[in-house]
mmCIF file of C-alpha atoms in Angstrom:
data_model
loop_
_atom_site.group_PDB
_atom_site.id
_atom_site.type_symbol
_atom_site.label_atom_id
_atom_site.label_comp_id
_atom_site.label_asym_id
_atom_site.label_seq_id
_atom_site.Cartn_x
_atom_site.Cartn_y
_atom_site.Cartn_z
ATOM 1 C CA MET A 272 -9.116 -2.706 200.107
ATOM 2 C CA LEU A 273 -7.598 -0.833 197.185
ATOM 3 C CA PRO A 274 -9.461 -1.531 193.968
ATOM 4 C CA SER A 275 -7.977 0.086 190.890
ATOM 5 C CA SER A 276 -10.444 2.955 191.077
ATOM 6 C CA SER A 277 -9.301 3.939 194.567
ATOM 7 C CA ALA A 278 -5.621 3.069 194.440
ATOM 8 C CA PRO A 279 -3.296 5.746 195.827
ATOM 9 C CA ARG A 280 -2.580 8.502 193.328
ATOM 10 C CA PRO A 281 0.826 8.583 191.626
ATOM 11 C CA ASP A 282 3.574 10.226 193.631
ATOM 12 C CA ARG A 283 5.065 13.519 192.525
ATOM 13 C CA ASP A 284 8.417 11.768 192.246
ATOM 14 C CA GLY A 285 8.277 9.682 189.096
ATOM 15 C CA SER A 286 11.887 8.576 189.282
ATOM 16 C CA PRO A 287 12.615 5.946 186.642
ATOM 17 C CA ALA A 288 14.047 2.662 187.785
ATOM 18 C CA ASP A 289 16.162 1.935 184.699
ATOM 19 C CA GLU A 290 19.266 1.953 186.880
ATOM 20 C CA SER A 291 17.994 -1.087 188.747
ATOM 21 C CA ARG A 292 18.128 -3.246 185.613
ATOM 22 C CA ALA A 293 21.915 -3.452 185.567
ATOM 23 C CA GLY A 294 22.298 -7.072 186.635
ATOM 24 C CA GLN A 295 19.881 -9.097 188.753
ATOM 25 C CA VAL A 296 17.091 -7.641 190.901
ATOM 26 C CA ALA A 297 16.117 -9.352 194.147
ATOM 27 C CA LEU A 298 13.134 -8.394 196.321
ATOM 28 C CA VAL A 299 13.164 -9.376 200.006
ATOM 29 C CA LEU A 300 9.850 -9.107 201.851
ATOM 30 C CA GLY A 301 9.629 -9.190 205.637
ATOM 31 C CA GLY A 302 6.881 -10.464 207.904
ATOM 32 C CA GLY A 303 4.309 -8.587 209.966
ATOM 33 C CA ASN A 304 0.775 -9.936 209.409
ATOM 34 C CA ALA A 305 -1.597 -6.982 208.780
ATOM 35 C CA LEU A 306 1.371 -4.669 208.219
ATOM 36 C CA GLY A 307 1.882 -6.544 204.938
ATOM 37 C CA ALA A 308 -0.275 -4.027 203.067
ATOM 38 C CA TYR A 309 2.922 -1.946 203.088
ATOM 39 C CA LEU A 310 4.589 -4.673 201.003
ATOM 40 C CA ALA A 311 1.773 -4.519 198.463
ATOM 41 C CA GLY A 312 2.089 -0.753 198.107
ATOM 42 C CA ALA A 313 5.866 -1.011 197.750
ATOM 43 C CA TYR A 314 5.512 -3.646 195.028
ATOM 44 C CA GLU A 315 2.865 -1.560 193.244
ATOM 45 C CA ARG A 316 5.372 1.284 192.947
ATOM 46 C CA LEU A 317 8.046 -1.083 191.623
ATOM 47 C CA HIS A 318 5.592 -2.521 189.123
ATOM 48 C CA GLU A 319 4.603 0.917 187.853
ATOM 49 C CA GLN A 320 8.269 1.744 187.271
ATOM 50 C CA GLY A 321 8.734 -1.404 185.211
ATOM 51 C CA VAL A 322 10.922 -3.227 187.744
ATOM 52 C CA ARG A 323 10.362 -6.987 187.549
ATOM 53 C CA PRO A 324 12.302 -8.866 190.252
ATOM 54 C CA ASP A 325 14.265 -11.886 189.112
ATOM 55 C CA ARG A 326 14.035 -13.331 192.605
ATOM 56 C CA ILE A 327 11.760 -12.879 195.618
ATOM 57 C CA VAL A 328 12.534 -13.983 199.174
ATOM 58 C CA GLY A 329 9.721 -13.805 201.709
ATOM 59 C CA ALA A 330 8.991 -14.452 205.364
ATOM 60 C CA SER A 331 5.469 -14.794 206.797
ATOM 61 C CA ILE A 332 3.181 -12.263 205.045
ATOM 62 C CA GLY A 333 6.209 -11.599 202.840
ATOM 63 C CA ALA A 334 6.090 -15.254 201.766
ATOM 64 C CA VAL A 335 2.346 -14.948 201.108
ATOM 65 C CA THR A 336 2.980 -11.819 199.028
ATOM 66 C CA GLY A 337 5.856 -13.495 197.203
ATOM 67 C CA ALA A 338 3.721 -16.530 196.371
ATOM 68 C CA ILE A 339 0.989 -14.295 194.933
ATOM 69 C CA LEU A 340 3.561 -12.472 192.802
ATOM 70 C CA ALA A 341 5.404 -15.590 191.618
ATOM 71 C CA GLY A 342 2.179 -17.518 191.051
ATOM 72 C CA ASN A 343 0.606 -15.015 188.661
ATOM 73 C CA PRO A 344 1.614 -13.380 185.370
ATOM 74 C CA PRO A 345 2.905 -9.810 185.741
ATOM 75 C CA GLU A 346 -0.286 -8.267 184.405
ATOM 76 C CA ARG A 347 -2.390 -9.954 187.132
ATOM 77 C CA ARG A 348 -0.142 -9.558 190.166
ATOM 78 C CA LEU A 349 -1.532 -6.249 191.405
ATOM 79 C CA GLU A 350 -5.082 -7.437 190.813
ATOM 80 C CA ARG A 351 -4.433 -10.479 192.997
ATOM 81 C CA LEU A 352 -2.782 -8.409 195.733
ATOM 82 C CA ARG A 353 -5.745 -6.046 195.817
ATOM 83 C CA GLU A 354 -8.103 -8.996 196.012
ATOM 84 C CA PHE A 355 -6.169 -10.483 198.919
ATOM 85 C CA TRP A 356 -6.217 -7.263 200.956
ATOM 86 C CA ALA A 357 -9.815 -6.417 200.065
ATOM 87 C CA GLU A 358 -10.823 -9.742 201.613
ATOM 88 C CA ALA A 359 -8.529 -9.266 204.600
ATOM 89 C CA ALA A 360 -9.932 -5.836 205.520
ATOM 90 C CA LEU A 361 -12.255 -5.763 208.527
ATOM 91 C CA HIS A 362 -15.166 -3.527 207.522
ATOM 92 C CA THR A 363 -17.173 -2.497 210.539
ATOM 93 C CA PHE A 364 -18.612 0.952 210.967
ATOM 94 C CA GLY A 365 -18.825 2.080 207.348
ATOM 95 C CA ALA A 366 -17.193 5.414 208.158
ATOM 96 C CA PRO A 367 -13.619 6.632 207.699
ATOM 97 C CA ALA A 368 -11.249 6.587 210.648
ATOM 98 C CA PRO A 369 -11.384 9.637 212.942
ATOM 99 C CA ALA A 370 -8.726 12.275 212.428
ATOM 100 C CA GLY A 371 -7.313 12.772 215.921
ATOM 101 C CA PRO A 372 -4.546 10.448 217.186
ATOM 102 C CA ARG A 373 -6.440 9.500 220.346
ATOM 103 C CA SER A 374 -9.676 8.726 218.489
ATOM 104 C CA ARG A 375 -7.730 6.877 215.831
ATOM 105 C CA ARG A 376 -6.119 4.661 218.485
ATOM 106 C CA VAL A 377 -9.576 3.764 219.777
ATOM 107 C CA TYR A 378 -10.674 2.994 216.204
ATOM 108 C CA ASN A 379 -7.603 0.854 215.597
ATOM 109 C CA GLY A 380 -7.973 -0.897 218.944
ATOM 110 C CA SER A 381 -11.594 -1.791 218.282
ATOM 111 C CA HIS A 382 -10.559 -3.484 215.024
ATOM 112 C CA VAL A 383 -7.774 -5.351 216.801
ATOM 113 C CA ALA A 384 -10.265 -6.598 219.391
ATOM 114 C CA LEU A 385 -12.719 -7.712 216.717
ATOM 115 C CA THR A 386 -9.975 -9.504 214.805
ATOM 116 C CA ALA A 387 -8.896 -11.300 217.982
ATOM 117 C CA ALA A 388 -12.490 -12.253 218.737
ATOM 118 C CA LEU A 389 -13.680 -13.190 215.260
ATOM 119 C CA GLY A 390 -10.573 -13.958 213.188
ATOM 120 C CA ARG A 391 -10.422 -13.024 209.524
ATOM 121 C CA PRO A 392 -12.305 -15.043 206.880
ATOM 122 C CA GLY A 393 -9.806 -16.163 204.298
ATOM 123 C CA LEU A 394 -6.898 -15.881 206.748
ATOM 124 C CA PHE A 395 -7.560 -17.503 210.114
ATOM 125 C CA GLY A 396 -10.252 -18.471 212.604
ATOM 126 C CA HIS A 397 -10.517 -19.912 216.097
ATOM 127 C CA ARG A 398 -9.445 -23.482 216.811
ATOM 128 C CA TYR A 399 -10.431 -25.911 219.494
ATOM 129 C CA PRO A 400 -9.334 -26.063 222.208
ATOM 130 C CA GLY A 401 -7.030 -23.098 221.472
ATOM 131 C CA LEU A 402 -7.122 -20.663 224.368
ATOM 132 C CA LEU A 403 -9.395 -23.038 226.308
ATOM 133 C CA SER A 404 -6.433 -25.426 226.623
ATOM 134 C CA VAL A 405 -5.196 -23.363 229.610
ATOM 135 C CA LEU A 406 -8.211 -24.496 231.648
ATOM 136 C CA PRO A 407 -7.950 -27.579 233.905
ATOM 137 C CA GLY A 408 -9.172 -30.758 232.270
ATOM 138 C CA MET A 409 -8.945 -29.436 228.698
ATOM 139 C CA PRO A 410 -6.734 -31.140 226.104
ATOM 140 C CA GLY A 411 -3.454 -29.385 225.315
ATOM 141 C CA ASP A 412 -2.930 -27.131 222.314
ATOM 142 C CA VAL A 413 -0.060 -25.090 220.870
ATOM 143 C CA ALA A 414 -1.898 -22.274 219.070
ATOM 144 C CA LEU A 415 -4.817 -19.901 219.377
ATOM 145 C CA TYR A 416 -6.009 -19.804 215.782
ATOM 146 C CA ASP A 417 -6.423 -22.115 212.810
ATOM 147 C CA HIS A 418 -4.907 -20.812 209.583
ATOM 148 C CA ALA A 419 -6.528 -23.385 207.296
ATOM 149 C CA PRO A 420 -8.543 -20.532 205.681
ATOM 150 C CA LEU A 421 -5.248 -19.082 204.431
ATOM 151 C CA ARG A 422 -4.515 -22.338 202.624
ATOM 152 C CA ARG A 423 -7.790 -22.039 200.714
ATOM 153 C CA THR A 424 -7.030 -18.405 199.878
ATOM 154 C CA LEU A 425 -3.589 -19.338 198.572
ATOM 155 C CA GLU A 426 -5.005 -22.152 196.470
ATOM 156 C CA ARG A 427 -7.456 -19.684 194.926
ATOM 157 C CA LEU A 428 -5.105 -16.741 194.330
ATOM 158 C CA VAL A 429 -1.857 -18.551 193.479
ATOM 159 C CA ASP A 430 -1.175 -20.785 190.491
ATOM 160 C CA PHE A 431 1.327 -23.113 192.173
ATOM 161 C CA ASP A 432 2.099 -24.903 188.902
ATOM 162 C CA ARG A 433 3.184 -21.593 187.400
ATOM 163 C CA LEU A 434 5.085 -20.694 190.571
ATOM 164 C CA ASN A 435 7.013 -23.952 190.484
ATOM 165 C CA ARG A 436 7.999 -23.651 186.839
ATOM 166 C CA ALA A 437 10.166 -20.720 188.043
ATOM 167 C CA GLU A 438 10.263 -19.348 184.509
ATOM 168 C CA GLU A 439 9.694 -15.695 185.404
ATOM 169 C CA VAL A 440 10.778 -15.325 189.014
ATOM 170 C CA GLY A 441 12.567 -17.420 191.599
ATOM 171 C CA LEU A 442 10.821 -17.646 194.981
ATOM 172 C CA THR A 443 12.406 -18.514 198.313
ATOM 173 C CA VAL A 444 10.184 -19.096 201.343
ATOM 174 C CA ALA A 445 11.813 -18.674 204.761
ATOM 175 C CA CYS A 446 10.855 -20.716 207.844
ATOM 176 C CA THR A 447 12.312 -21.679 211.215
ATOM 177 C CA ASP A 448 12.647 -25.218 212.563
ATOM 178 C CA LEU A 449 10.682 -25.042 215.803
ATOM 179 C CA GLU A 450 12.729 -27.797 217.443
ATOM 180 C CA THR A 451 16.256 -26.693 216.515
ATOM 181 C CA GLY A 452 15.804 -22.973 215.801
ATOM 182 C CA ASP A 453 17.575 -23.410 212.441
ATOM 183 C CA ASP A 454 16.720 -21.306 209.401
ATOM 184 C CA VAL A 455 14.969 -23.369 206.716
ATOM 185 C CA TYR A 456 14.545 -22.167 203.130
ATOM 186 C CA PHE A 457 12.472 -23.576 200.269
ATOM 187 C CA ASP A 458 13.402 -22.464 196.765
ATOM 188 C CA ASN A 459 11.260 -23.079 193.679
ATOM 189 C CA THR A 460 14.381 -23.503 191.527
ATOM 190 C CA ARG A 461 15.415 -26.518 193.621
ATOM 191 C CA GLU A 462 12.201 -28.019 194.961
ATOM 192 C CA GLU A 463 8.446 -27.786 194.733
ATOM 193 C CA ILE A 464 6.741 -25.129 196.852
ATOM 194 C CA ARG A 465 3.181 -25.881 197.912
ATOM 195 C CA PRO A 466 0.658 -24.074 200.154
ATOM 196 C CA GLU A 467 1.978 -25.852 203.254
ATOM 197 C CA HIS A 468 5.402 -24.234 202.811
ATOM 198 C CA VAL A 469 3.832 -20.768 202.780
ATOM 199 C CA LEU A 470 1.597 -21.670 205.736
ATOM 200 C CA ALA A 471 4.677 -22.767 207.688
ATOM 201 C CA SER A 472 6.385 -19.445 207.000
ATOM 202 C CA ALA A 473 3.306 -17.596 208.305
ATOM 203 C CA ALA A 474 2.817 -19.783 211.402
ATOM 204 C CA ILE A 475 4.006 -17.418 214.116
ATOM 205 C CA ALA A 476 3.885 -19.000 217.569
ATOM 206 C CA PRO A 477 1.643 -19.105 219.512
ATOM 207 C CA LEU A 478 -0.960 -17.528 217.226
ATOM 208 C CA PHE A 479 -0.857 -20.251 214.572
ATOM 209 C CA PRO A 480 0.123 -23.921 214.716
ATOM 210 C CA PRO A 481 3.489 -25.000 213.282
ATOM 211 C CA VAL A 482 3.425 -27.029 210.075
ATOM 212 C CA GLU A 483 5.271 -30.300 209.558
ATOM 213 C CA VAL A 484 7.073 -30.446 206.212
ATOM 214 C CA GLY A 485 9.474 -33.265 205.355
ATOM 215 C CA GLY A 486 9.657 -34.435 208.951
ATOM 216 C CA ARG A 487 10.528 -30.984 210.324
ATOM 217 C CA LEU A 488 8.157 -28.894 212.433
ATOM 218 C CA LEU A 489 8.312 -25.415 210.910
ATOM 219 C CA CYS A 490 7.077 -21.992 211.959
ATOM 220 C CA ASP A 491 7.333 -18.293 211.146
ATOM 221 C CA PRO A 492 10.969 -17.034 211.137
ATOM 222 C CA GLY A 493 10.032 -13.602 212.480
ATOM 223 C CA TYR A 494 11.577 -13.836 215.938
ATOM 224 C CA ALA A 495 14.936 -14.894 214.518
ATOM 225 C CA ASN A 496 15.166 -13.586 210.954
ATOM 226 C CA ASN A 497 12.197 -11.459 209.919
ATOM 227 C CA LEU A 498 13.900 -9.961 206.854
ATOM 228 C CA PRO A 499 15.690 -12.971 205.320
ATOM 229 C CA LEU A 500 18.575 -11.499 203.332
ATOM 230 C CA ASP A 501 20.740 -14.605 203.619
ATOM 231 C CA PRO A 502 19.376 -16.537 200.607
ATOM 232 C CA VAL A 503 20.197 -13.620 198.300
ATOM 233 C CA PHE A 504 23.864 -13.582 199.340
ATOM 234 C CA ASP A 505 24.564 -17.264 199.977
ATOM 235 C CA PRO A 506 26.054 -18.221 197.618
ATOM 236 C CA SER A 507 27.469 -14.835 196.707
ATOM 237 C CA PRO A 508 26.015 -13.221 193.570
ATOM 238 C CA GLU A 509 28.086 -13.812 190.463
ATOM 239 C CA GLU A 510 26.877 -10.675 188.699
ATOM 240 C CA ASN A 511 25.870 -7.164 189.689
ATOM 241 C CA LEU A 512 22.850 -7.163 191.965
ATOM 242 C CA VAL A 513 20.244 -4.716 193.202
ATOM 243 C CA CYS A 514 18.512 -6.032 196.306
ATOM 244 C CA VAL A 515 15.389 -4.202 197.469
ATOM 245 C CA ALA A 516 14.556 -5.164 201.071
ATOM 246 C CA VAL A 517 11.148 -4.171 202.433
ATOM 247 C CA ASP A 518 10.932 -4.363 206.232
ATOM 248 C CA LEU A 519 7.727 -4.108 208.259
ATOM 249 C CA PHE A 520 9.425 -3.045 211.495
ATOM 250 C CA SER A 521 11.857 -0.235 212.152
ATOM 251 C CA LEU A 522 14.665 0.173 214.656
ATOM 252 C CA ARG A 523 14.075 3.945 214.723
ATOM 253 C CA SER A 524 11.165 5.422 216.637
ATOM 254 C CA PRO A 525 10.344 8.318 218.970
ATOM 255 C CA ARG A 526 10.676 7.658 222.691
ATOM 256 C CA PRO A 527 7.682 5.723 224.043
ATOM 257 C CA ARG A 528 5.302 7.641 226.300
ATOM 258 C CA SER A 529 2.913 4.881 227.348
ATOM 259 C CA LEU A 530 2.959 1.206 228.257
ATOM 260 C CA ASP A 531 1.483 0.304 224.885
ATOM 261 C CA ALA A 532 4.140 2.352 223.076
ATOM 262 C CA ALA A 533 6.870 0.681 225.151
ATOM 263 C CA LEU A 534 5.505 -2.743 224.215
ATOM 264 C CA GLU A 535 5.344 -1.723 220.558
ATOM 265 C CA ARG A 536 8.962 -0.492 220.705
ATOM 266 C CA ALA A 537 10.143 -3.768 222.269
ATOM 267 C CA GLN A 538 8.304 -5.731 219.584
ATOM 268 C CA ASP A 539 9.809 -3.636 216.788
ATOM 269 C CA ILE A 540 13.331 -4.146 218.117
ATOM 270 C CA VAL A 541 12.831 -7.922 218.317
ATOM 271 C CA PHE A 542 11.610 -8.154 214.725
ATOM 272 C CA ALA A 543 13.999 -5.602 213.189
ATOM 273 C CA SER A 544 17.328 -6.349 214.865
ATOM 274 C CA ALA A 545 18.352 -9.313 212.710
ATOM 275 C CA ALA A 546 18.274 -7.137 209.586
ATOM 276 C CA ARG A 547 20.751 -4.686 211.089
ATOM 277 C CA ARG A 548 23.111 -7.505 212.052
ATOM 278 C CA ASN A 549 22.858 -8.953 208.536
ATOM 279 C CA VAL A 550 23.659 -5.604 206.928
ATOM 280 C CA ARG A 551 26.689 -5.154 209.173
ATOM 281 C CA ALA A 552 27.892 -8.637 208.238
ATOM 282 C CA LEU A 553 27.471 -7.832 204.541
ATOM 283 C CA ARG A 554 29.487 -4.640 204.930
ATOM 284 C CA ARG A 555 32.361 -6.596 206.494
ATOM 285 C CA GLU A 556 32.178 -9.372 203.918
ATOM 286 C CA TYR A 557 32.198 -7.051 200.931
ATOM 287 C CA ALA A 558 34.949 -4.890 202.375
ATOM 288 C CA LEU A 559 37.102 -8.025 202.420
ATOM 289 C CA ARG A 560 35.950 -8.999 198.940
ATOM 290 C CA GLY A 561 36.947 -5.545 197.721
ATOM 291 C CA GLU A 562 40.481 -6.141 198.923
ATOM 292 C CA LEU A 563 40.705 -9.586 197.329
ATOM 293 C CA ARG A 564 38.813 -8.884 194.109
ATOM 294 C CA PRO A 565 38.131 -5.174 193.563
ATOM 295 C CA ASP A 566 36.633 -5.815 190.124
ATOM 296 C CA GLY A 567 34.053 -8.304 191.460
ATOM 297 C CA PRO A 568 30.251 -8.033 191.189
ATOM 298 C CA ARG A 569 28.745 -4.966 192.822
ATOM 299 C CA VAL A 570 25.759 -5.031 195.158
ATOM 300 C CA ARG A 571 23.390 -2.215 196.006
ATOM 301 C CA LEU A 572 21.009 -2.873 198.875
ATOM 302 C CA VAL A 573 17.976 -0.566 199.058
ATOM 303 C CA HIS A 574 16.316 -0.839 202.474
ATOM 304 C CA LEU A 575 12.940 0.624 203.374
ATOM 305 C CA ALA A 576 11.101 -0.007 206.633
ATOM 306 C CA TYR A 577 7.554 0.754 207.656
ATOM 307 C CA GLN A 578 7.459 3.588 210.174
ATOM 308 C CA ALA A 579 4.317 3.198 212.257
ATOM 309 C CA ALA A 580 2.305 6.364 212.803
ATOM 310 C CA SER A 581 1.684 7.582 216.351
ATOM 311 C CA HIS A 582 -1.842 6.139 216.342
ATOM 312 C CA GLU A 583 -0.577 2.584 215.757
ATOM 313 C CA LEU A 584 -0.786 0.140 218.651
ATOM 314 C CA ALA A 585 1.485 -2.626 219.913
ATOM 315 C CA ALA A 586 -1.115 -5.030 218.469
ATOM 316 C CA LYS A 587 -0.850 -3.360 215.030
ATOM 317 C CA MET A 588 -0.177 -6.721 213.377
ATOM 318 C CA LEU A 589 -3.839 -7.588 214.043
ATOM 319 C CA ASP A 590 -5.243 -4.234 212.919
ATOM 320 C CA TYR A 591 -7.055 -5.024 209.671
ATOM 321 C CA SER A 592 -9.113 -1.838 209.654
ATOM 322 C CA PRO A 593 -9.614 -0.498 206.115
ATOM 323 C CA SER A 594 -8.053 2.854 207.008
ATOM 324 C CA SER A 595 -4.906 1.279 208.484
ATOM 325 C CA LEU A 596 -4.473 -1.039 205.501
ATOM 326 C CA ARG A 597 -4.952 1.874 203.111
ATOM 327 C CA ASP A 598 -2.437 4.004 205.011
ATOM 328 C CA ARG A 599 0.149 1.218 204.964
ATOM 329 C CA TRP A 600 -0.354 0.590 201.253
ATOM 330 C CA ALA A 601 0.165 4.293 200.537
ATOM 331 C CA ALA A 602 3.229 4.407 202.805
ATOM 332 C CA GLY A 603 4.750 1.493 200.897
ATOM 333 C CA ARG A 604 4.278 3.336 197.617
ATOM 334 C CA ARG A 605 5.852 6.533 198.903
ATOM 335 C CA ASP A 606 8.774 4.826 200.608
ATOM 336 C CA MET A 607 9.512 2.721 197.533
ATOM 337 C CA ALA A 608 9.518 5.910 195.449
ATOM 338 C CA GLY A 609 12.141 7.227 197.861
ATOM 339 C CA GLY A 610 14.146 4.026 197.574
ATOM 340 C CA LEU A 611 14.108 4.158 193.774
ATOM 341 C CA ALA A 612 15.206 7.797 193.894
ATOM 342 C CA LEU A 613 18.171 6.792 196.068
ATOM 343 C CA LEU A 614 18.999 4.033 193.625
ATOM 344 C CA GLY A 615 18.779 6.331 190.632
ATOM 345 C CA GLY A 616 21.043 8.901 192.302
ATOM 346 C CA ALA A 617 23.687 6.437 193.477
ATOM 347 C CA GLY A 618 27.074 6.904 191.870
ATOM 348 C CA ALA A 619 29.210 4.140 190.436
ATOM 349 C CA GLY A 620 31.730 4.364 193.300
ATOM 350 C CA ASP A 621 34.539 1.926 193.915
ATOM 351 C CA GLN A 622 32.909 -0.113 196.694
ATOM 352 C CA LEU A 623 31.465 -3.534 196.001
ATOM 353 C CA PHE A 624 28.636 -3.022 198.519
ATOM 354 C CA GLU A 625 26.445 0.067 198.766
ATOM 355 C CA TYR A 626 23.708 0.396 201.384
ATOM 356 C CA LEU A 627 20.902 2.833 200.543
ATOM 357 C CA ALA A 628 18.335 3.351 203.309
ATOM 358 C CA VAL A 629 15.166 5.408 203.031
ATOM 359 C CA ASP A 630 15.272 8.164 205.671
ATOM 360 C CA PRO A 631 13.116 6.968 208.607
ATOM 361 C CA ARG A 632 12.195 10.546 209.506
ATOM 362 C CA GLU A 633 10.753 11.196 206.052
ATOM 363 C CA ALA A 634 9.016 7.818 206.112
ATOM 364 C CA GLY A 635 7.610 8.587 209.567
ATOM 365 C CA ALA A 636 6.258 11.936 208.398
ATOM 366 C CA ALA A 637 4.600 10.230 205.448
ATOM 367 C CA ALA A 638 3.050 7.614 207.759
ATOM 368 C CA GLU A 639 1.614 10.360 209.961
ATOM 369 C CA ALA A 640 0.070 12.006 206.879
ATOM 370 C CA GLY A 641 -1.794 8.820 205.987
ATOM 371 C CA ALA A 642 -3.096 7.781 202.588
ATOM 372 C CA ASP A 643 -4.252 11.245 201.493
ATOM 373 C CA LEU A 644 -0.777 12.686 200.940
ATOM 374 C CA VAL A 645 0.087 12.752 197.239
#
């Protein structure tokens, strides 16, 4: 999608990220299928500023992104991300997306329909019986698509031996136990992570089948914990920490004016609400810690969330159109630049926990502008 020759141009704000190197740096990547191009753009901006996360926690497409980053040397990470999204893009008409919101929605919707009908080579395809299992006399099934192609893509793009040496970056993959609803985490500093762990994290029901790992039936954690902050803070950090959390859904949005927009809003709230509850819990915890140990390790949490443009649909997670992927990549770059600027301007303060959120209105305006805004 974004080869080096056509990558988004550098932002006007070249804020250095030196401030983020005081202590550990953690990167938390949320889930959202095709929205994950935003994660790639956000990481690209971090990479350009010389920020190398010590730890990555990922859910769903965030776990896929984290595996690509942890399973490659720093100088090849962006190359591998571009390769992944170039293969994921659904090239159809050979022309750029139309400019008007209404025409753009038709363009996006046609790509969603084609993805649903054809799948995406390298990511997922139809399975049997799949949807046909609803018909009388057909064998039962629990998913619509087969994500075995993603396994082959991971095996090609990720060096799992390197990933599991955990010499450069720790990786935590988040899943949910489909039978109990419990959070399940796999950490490369404690156990071996293989393609099946990443597949389990990306197995959102009922699109993709759950994956059995170690006797547990695991699936995508998106409905319960789409931005898994917990592993970064449990156990509590023992040194100063900067945590950069990249969310693919936002709790802030204009009022819906159509059935599709209402469905999109409901979906966003489902996927984004856990992050807000986790941040509130962290505020309470660190307020208490400040009373007990005011000289303890300090945490700064930088939170950016993808603000969907008005032409996005409720089915945006299946919109692999080149224009939408390019727009999301560019939005990730711009929003991460804003997050780093917030981090660079943050004062020392006397609080142990500081929450720095990129303004959703500015992020929304940037999303509306698309990939052409410098």
